[in-house]
Amino acid sequence: MLNILIYEIKKFFSSRTVRIFFLISVCLGIGYSFLDMDSSNMGTKESTSSLLISKTLDSGDINILREKLSNKSQWSDFSKISSIWYLEKGQQQDVPPKYFAFRNYFGLLDGMYSYFYTASLYSGASKVPDNKLSANILDEKSGFQSIFSSTKSKSFQIIYILFILSIFNIFINDKKNYSVNLLIPGSDAKILFAKYICIILTGVSMFISFLTAVFLSNSLRYGFGTLSLDVPIFQTYIQKNGFQIIENGNWFINRSLVNTILISLFCIILILNVIALLSIFLNQLFPAKRIVFFPSLLLVIFSLIPTGRYSLVSEYNKFVPWNYLNVGQLISGELNYWSGNRNLNLGNFIFLYSLLILILSTFILVLWRYKHSEKHYLSF
């Protein structure tokens, strides 16, 4: 079995197409570092953070700023100013009161989100030793922080498409293995399993190549930073009368950067397994048919469509697989906040994708036994 796996891996990585895919993954990582990280809309808190960074940057200043950021009194001032605007200008412009209240609520909510994100970020930064603390860390541009930040980008999701095309290269373009459709027991089953392992290793390698390129590029530009940092994770909210209410008044919890990166890799592996098993199952039903990879491609394409925040989101959206493919937003809690759906959280993702892996594995096994028994029967 090991010899078959080594053979499949060598054959796969000797492909020129695959090497091009890996090169594209690295280029996407570098492009993210030089384009997305410098974008003006990168993150919701950067401008707030920049205004509050102290020149001395010692832990005492960080704690003072964190306490100032925890002060909620200024939000009542914001509400007063907003109300005055409506009384003086909003009514003159025939802005309906309900529409104004709706937009004003979300404007206030987004402002508080940005504000308390920064407070939570400073709380995590206060643990960083003074000699390692820098403005780049507080702006979340250091090498280590960029690893997790990049998982929220469109560039990261494009790697899924490259991964699916690599599966296409393994099964369809490998003409010698058109016969691997579970009709022959034993040897072909081992070949198929070896291809499955090869697919997962390929996907993981592509994502690691992308993340490594991001890390090295950002480290050269902004420094390595530190792993001894806590990152803000948005709390799941509850809804009352269509509005979002934060549980216990705590907007964010802090999770260590190391754990956040490890959870991201775990989520990536789950997604890769589902895509691989779905492609293998359809390939066994329709051998050598190029159309079998369309469902996996559609899964990724649909994930690029943003979920409407202001629309009424169905409770059943938690069962839609493509809603979870933005791993970074899923783990950080931004997905359930910006989409307006509290069910799009890490727990539901793990449940759904584990269930899909179990179902697809069962279908493949049943299909193998059925075709094996049919082949055995016809031999007599």
C-alpha positions in Angstrom: 0.0 0.0 0.0 2.8 2.4 0.9 4.5 1.7 -2.5 1.3 2.5 -4.3 0.9 5.8 -2.4 4.5 6.8 -3.1 4.0 6.0 -6.7 0.8 8.1 -7.0 2.4 11.1 -5.2 5.5 11.0 -7.4 3.4 10.7 -10.5 1.1 13.5 -9.5 3.9 16.0 -8.5 5.8 15.2 -11.7 2.9 16.8 -13.6 3.6 20.2 -15.1 0.1 21.4 -14.5 0.3 20.6 -10.8 3.6 22.6 -10.5 1.8 25.5 -12.1 -1.0 25.3 -9.6 1.5 25.4 -6.7 3.2 28.4 -8.3 -0.1 30.2 -8.6 -0.8 29.4 -4.9 2.5 31.1 -4.0 1.8 34.1 -6.2 -1.7 34.5 -4.6 0.0 34.6 -1.2 2.5 37.2 -2.3 -0.3 39.2 -4.0 -2.4 39.1 -0.9 0.5 40.6 1.2 1.2 43.4 -1.3 -2.4 44.2 -2.3 -5.0 43.1 0.2 -3.0 44.0 3.3 -2.5 47.5 2.0 -6.2 47.9 1.0 -8.1 50.7 2.8 -10.9 48.4 3.7 -8.7 45.7 5.1 -10.3 45.0 8.5 -12.8 47.2 10.4 -10.5 48.5 13.1 -7.3 49.5 11.5 -8.0 53.3 11.4 -9.2 53.2 15.0 -6.1 51.3 16.1 -3.7 53.7 14.3 -5.2 56.7 16.1 -4.7 55.1 19.5 -1.2 53.7 19.2 1.1 55.2 21.7 4.6 56.4 20.7 6.2 54.6 23.6 4.3 51.4 23.2 4.9 50.0 26.7 2.4 47.7 28.4 1.2 50.5 30.7 0.1 52.6 27.8 -1.6 49.6 26.2 -3.6 49.0 29.4 -4.6 52.6 29.7 -5.9 52.7 26.1 -7.7 49.4 26.7 -9.6 51.0 29.6 -10.5 54.0 27.5 -11.8 51.8 24.8 -14.0 50.0 27.2 -15.9 53.3 28.0 -19.3 53.1 26.4 -20.4 56.7 27.3 -19.4 58.1 23.9 -21.9 55.9 22.1 -24.8 57.8 23.9 -23.3 61.0 22.4 -23.2 59.3 19.0 -26.9 58.5 19.3 -27.8 62.1 20.3 -25.9 63.5 17.3 -27.5 61.0 15.0 -31.0 61.9 16.4 -30.3 65.7 15.9 -29.3 65.0 12.3 -32.7 63.2 11.7 -34.7 66.0 13.3 -32.9 68.7 11.3 -32.2 67.1 8.0 -33.7 63.6 7.9 -37.3 64.8 8.1 -36.7 67.5 5.4 -35.4 64.8 3.1 -38.5 62.6 3.7 -36.5 59.8 5.3 -39.0 57.4 6.9 -38.6 57.0 10.6 -38.4 53.2 10.5 -35.8 53.3 7.8 -33.7 55.8 9.7 -34.0 53.8 12.9 -33.0 50.6 11.0 -30.0 52.2 9.4 -29.0 54.1 12.5 -29.1 50.9 14.5 -26.7 49.1 12.2 -24.5 52.2 11.9 -24.2 52.3 15.7 -23.7 48.6 15.8 -20.9 48.6 13.3 -19.2 51.5 15.0 -19.3 49.7 18.3 -18.1 46.5 16.6 -15.0 48.3 15.4 -14.5 50.1 18.7 -14.6 47.0 20.9 -12.7 44.9 18.4 -9.8 47.4 19.0 -10.4 47.1 22.7 -10.1 43.4 22.6 -7.1 43.6 20.3 -5.3 45.8 22.8 -6.3 43.5 25.6 -4.5 40.7 23.8 -1.5 42.9 22.9 -1.0 43.8 26.6 0.4 40.3 27.1 3.1 40.8 24.5 6.6 41.6 26.0 7.6 45.2 25.6 10.6 44.4 23.4 8.3 42.6 20.9 5.4 45.1 20.8 5.2 47.2 17.7 2.7 49.3 15.7 2.6 46.6 13.1 1.3 44.1 15.7 -1.5 46.5 16.7 -2.3 47.1 13.1 -2.3 43.3 12.6 0.2 43.3 9.8 3.0 41.2 11.3 4.0 37.9 9.7 2.4 35.6 12.3 -0.9 37.6 12.4 -1.2 37.6 8.6 -1.4 33.8 8.6 -4.9 33.9 10.1 -5.9 37.2 8.5 -5.2 35.7 5.0 -7.8 33.0 5.6 -10.5 35.7 5.3 -9.4 36.8 1.8 -10.8 35.9 -1.6 -7.3 34.8 -2.6 -7.5 32.1 0.0 -10.8 30.8 -1.5 -9.3 30.7 -5.0 -7.0 27.9 -3.7 -10.1 25.7 -3.4 -10.6 26.1 -7.2 -7.0 25.2 -7.8 -7.4 22.2 -5.6 -10.5 21.0 -7.5 -8.6 21.4 -10.8 -5.8 19.3 -9.4 -8.3 16.5 -8.6 -9.5 16.8 -12.2 -5.9 16.3 -13.2 -5.6 13.2 -11.0 -8.6 11.4 -12.3 -9.6 12.6 -15.7 -6.2 13.3 -17.3 -4.7 10.1 -15.8 -5.9 7.9 -18.7 -4.1 4.8 -17.4 -6.5 4.8 -14.4 -9.8 5.3 -16.2 -10.5 1.7 -15.0 -10.5 2.8 -11.4 -14.2 2.9 -11.1 -14.5 0.3 -8.3 -15.2 -2.6 -10.7 -12.0 -4.5 -9.8 -11.6 -5.5 -6.2 -8.4 -5.4 -4.2 -5.7 -3.7 -6.2 -7.9 -0.9 -7.6 -9.4 -0.2 -4.2 -5.9 0.4 -2.9 -5.1 2.6 -5.9 -8.3 4.6 -5.2 -7.4 5.0 -1.6 -3.9 6.0 -2.5 -5.3 8.7 -4.8 -7.6 9.9 -2.0 -4.6 10.4 0.3 -2.7 12.0 -2.5 -5.6 14.4 -3.1 -5.7 15.5 0.6 -1.9 15.9 0.8 -2.1 18.0 -2.4 -4.7 20.3 -1.0 -2.9 20.7 2.3 0.3 21.5 0.5 -1.4 24.1 -1.7 -2.8 25.9 1.3 0.5 25.7 3.2 2.3 27.1 0.2 -0.1 30.0 0.2 0.1 30.7 3.9 3.9 30.4 3.8 4.1 32.9 1.0 1.9 35.3 3.0 3.9 34.8 6.2 7.3 35.4 4.5 6.1 38.4 2.5 4.5 40.1 5.5 7.5 39.2 7.7 9.8 41.0 5.3 7.6 44.0 5.1 6.3 44.4 8.7 8.4 42.0 10.8 7.7 38.5 12.2 5.7 39.7 15.2 4.9 37.2 17.9 2.8 34.2 18.5 2.3 35.2 22.2 -0.8 37.2 21.3 -4.5 36.8 21.7 -6.8 37.6 18.8 -10.4 38.9 19.1 -13.2 36.4 18.4 -16.7 37.8 18.1 -19.3 36.2 20.4 -22.4 34.6 18.9 -25.3 36.9 19.5 -29.0 36.3 20.1 -31.8 38.0 18.2 -34.7 39.9 19.6 -37.3 41.5 17.4 -35.0 41.2 14.4 -32.0 43.0 16.2 -28.7 41.6 17.3 -28.2 41.4 21.1 -24.7 40.5 22.4 -24.9 37.9 25.1 -23.8 39.2 28.6 -22.6 42.4 26.9 -19.3 40.8 25.9 -18.6 41.5 22.3 -15.4 39.6 22.0 -13.5 36.8 23.6 -9.8 36.4 23.2 -8.2 33.2 21.8 -4.5 32.6 21.4 -3.1 33.1 17.9 -1.5 29.6 17.9 -4.9 28.0 18.7 -6.6 30.1 16.1 -4.2 29.1 13.3 -4.4 25.4 14.3 -8.3 25.5 14.3 -8.0 27.1 10.8 -5.9 24.2 9.5 -8.4 21.7 11.0 -11.3 23.4 9.2 -9.3 23.4 6.0 -8.7 19.6 6.3 -12.4 19.0 6.9 -13.4 21.0 3.8 -10.7 19.3 1.6 -12.0 15.9 2.7 -15.6 16.7 1.7 -14.5 18.1 -1.7 -12.3 15.0 -2.3 -14.9 12.5 -1.3 -17.6 14.2 -3.3 -15.4 14.2 -6.4 -14.4 10.6 -5.9 -18.0 9.4 -5.4 -19.2 11.2 -8.6 -16.2 9.9 -10.5 -17.2 6.4 -9.6 -20.7 6.9 -10.8 -19.6 8.6 -14.0 -16.1 7.5 -14.9 -14.1 9.7 -17.2 -16.9 12.3 -17.3 -15.6 15.9 -16.9 -18.9 17.1 -15.6 -18.5 15.2 -12.3 -16.3 18.1 -10.9 -18.9 20.8 -11.5 -20.7 20.3 -8.1 -17.4 20.9 -6.3 -16.7 24.0 -8.4 -20.2 25.3 -7.7 -19.6 24.7 -4.0 -16.7 27.2 -4.1 -18.3 29.6 -6.5 -21.4 29.9 -4.4 -19.2 30.6 -1.3 -18.0 33.8 -3.0 -21.5 35.2 -3.0 -21.9 37.3 0.1 -24.8 36.5 2.4 -27.3 39.4 2.6 -27.0 41.1 5.9 -30.2 43.1 5.9 -32.4 40.3 4.5 -34.3 37.8 6.6 -31.9 34.9 6.8 -33.4 31.4 7.0 -32.6 29.2 9.9 -31.8 26.4 7.4 -28.7 28.3 6.1 -26.6 26.4 8.7 -27.2 23.3 6.6 -25.8 24.9 3.4 -22.1 23.8 3.0 -20.8 26.7 0.9 -21.8 29.2 3.6 -18.8 28.0 5.7 -16.0 28.0 3.1 -14.6 31.4 4.3 -12.7 29.8 7.2 -11.2 33.0 8.6 -14.6 34.8 8.9 -16.1 31.6 10.3 -13.5 31.2 13.1 -13.3 34.9 13.9 -17.1 35.2 14.3 -17.4 37.7 11.5 -19.5 35.4 9.4 -22.4 35.2 11.9 -22.1 38.9 12.6 -21.9 40.3 9.1 -24.4 37.8 7.6 -26.9 38.4 10.4 -27.2 34.6 11.0 -26.1 33.4 14.4 -26.2 29.8 13.2 -23.2 30.2 10.9 -20.7 29.3 13.6 -17.8 26.9 14.2 -19.8 24.3 16.0 -22.4 23.9 13.2 -19.6 23.8 10.6 -17.8 20.9 12.3 -21.1 19.0 12.7 -22.2 19.5 9.1 -18.9 18.7 7.5 -18.2 15.6 9.7 -21.7 14.4 8.7 -20.9 14.9 5.0 -17.7 13.0 5.4 -19.5 10.1 7.0 -22.3 10.1 4.4 -20.0 10.3 1.4 -17.6 7.6 2.8 -20.6 5.3 3.3 -21.9 5.9 -0.2 -18.5 5.1 -1.7 -18.2 1.9 0.4 -21.8 0.8 -0.6 -21.1 1.5 -4.2 -17.8 -0.5 -4.1 -19.5 -3.5 -2.5 -22.4 -3.3 -5.1 -20.1 -3.2 -8.1 -17.7 -5.7 -6.7 -20.6 -8.2 -6.1 -22.0 -7.5 -9.6 -18.6 -8.1 -11.1 -18.2 -11.3 -9.1 -21.7 -12.5 -10.2 -21.0 -11.8 -13.9 -17.8 -13.7 -13.8 -19.8 -16.9 -13.3 
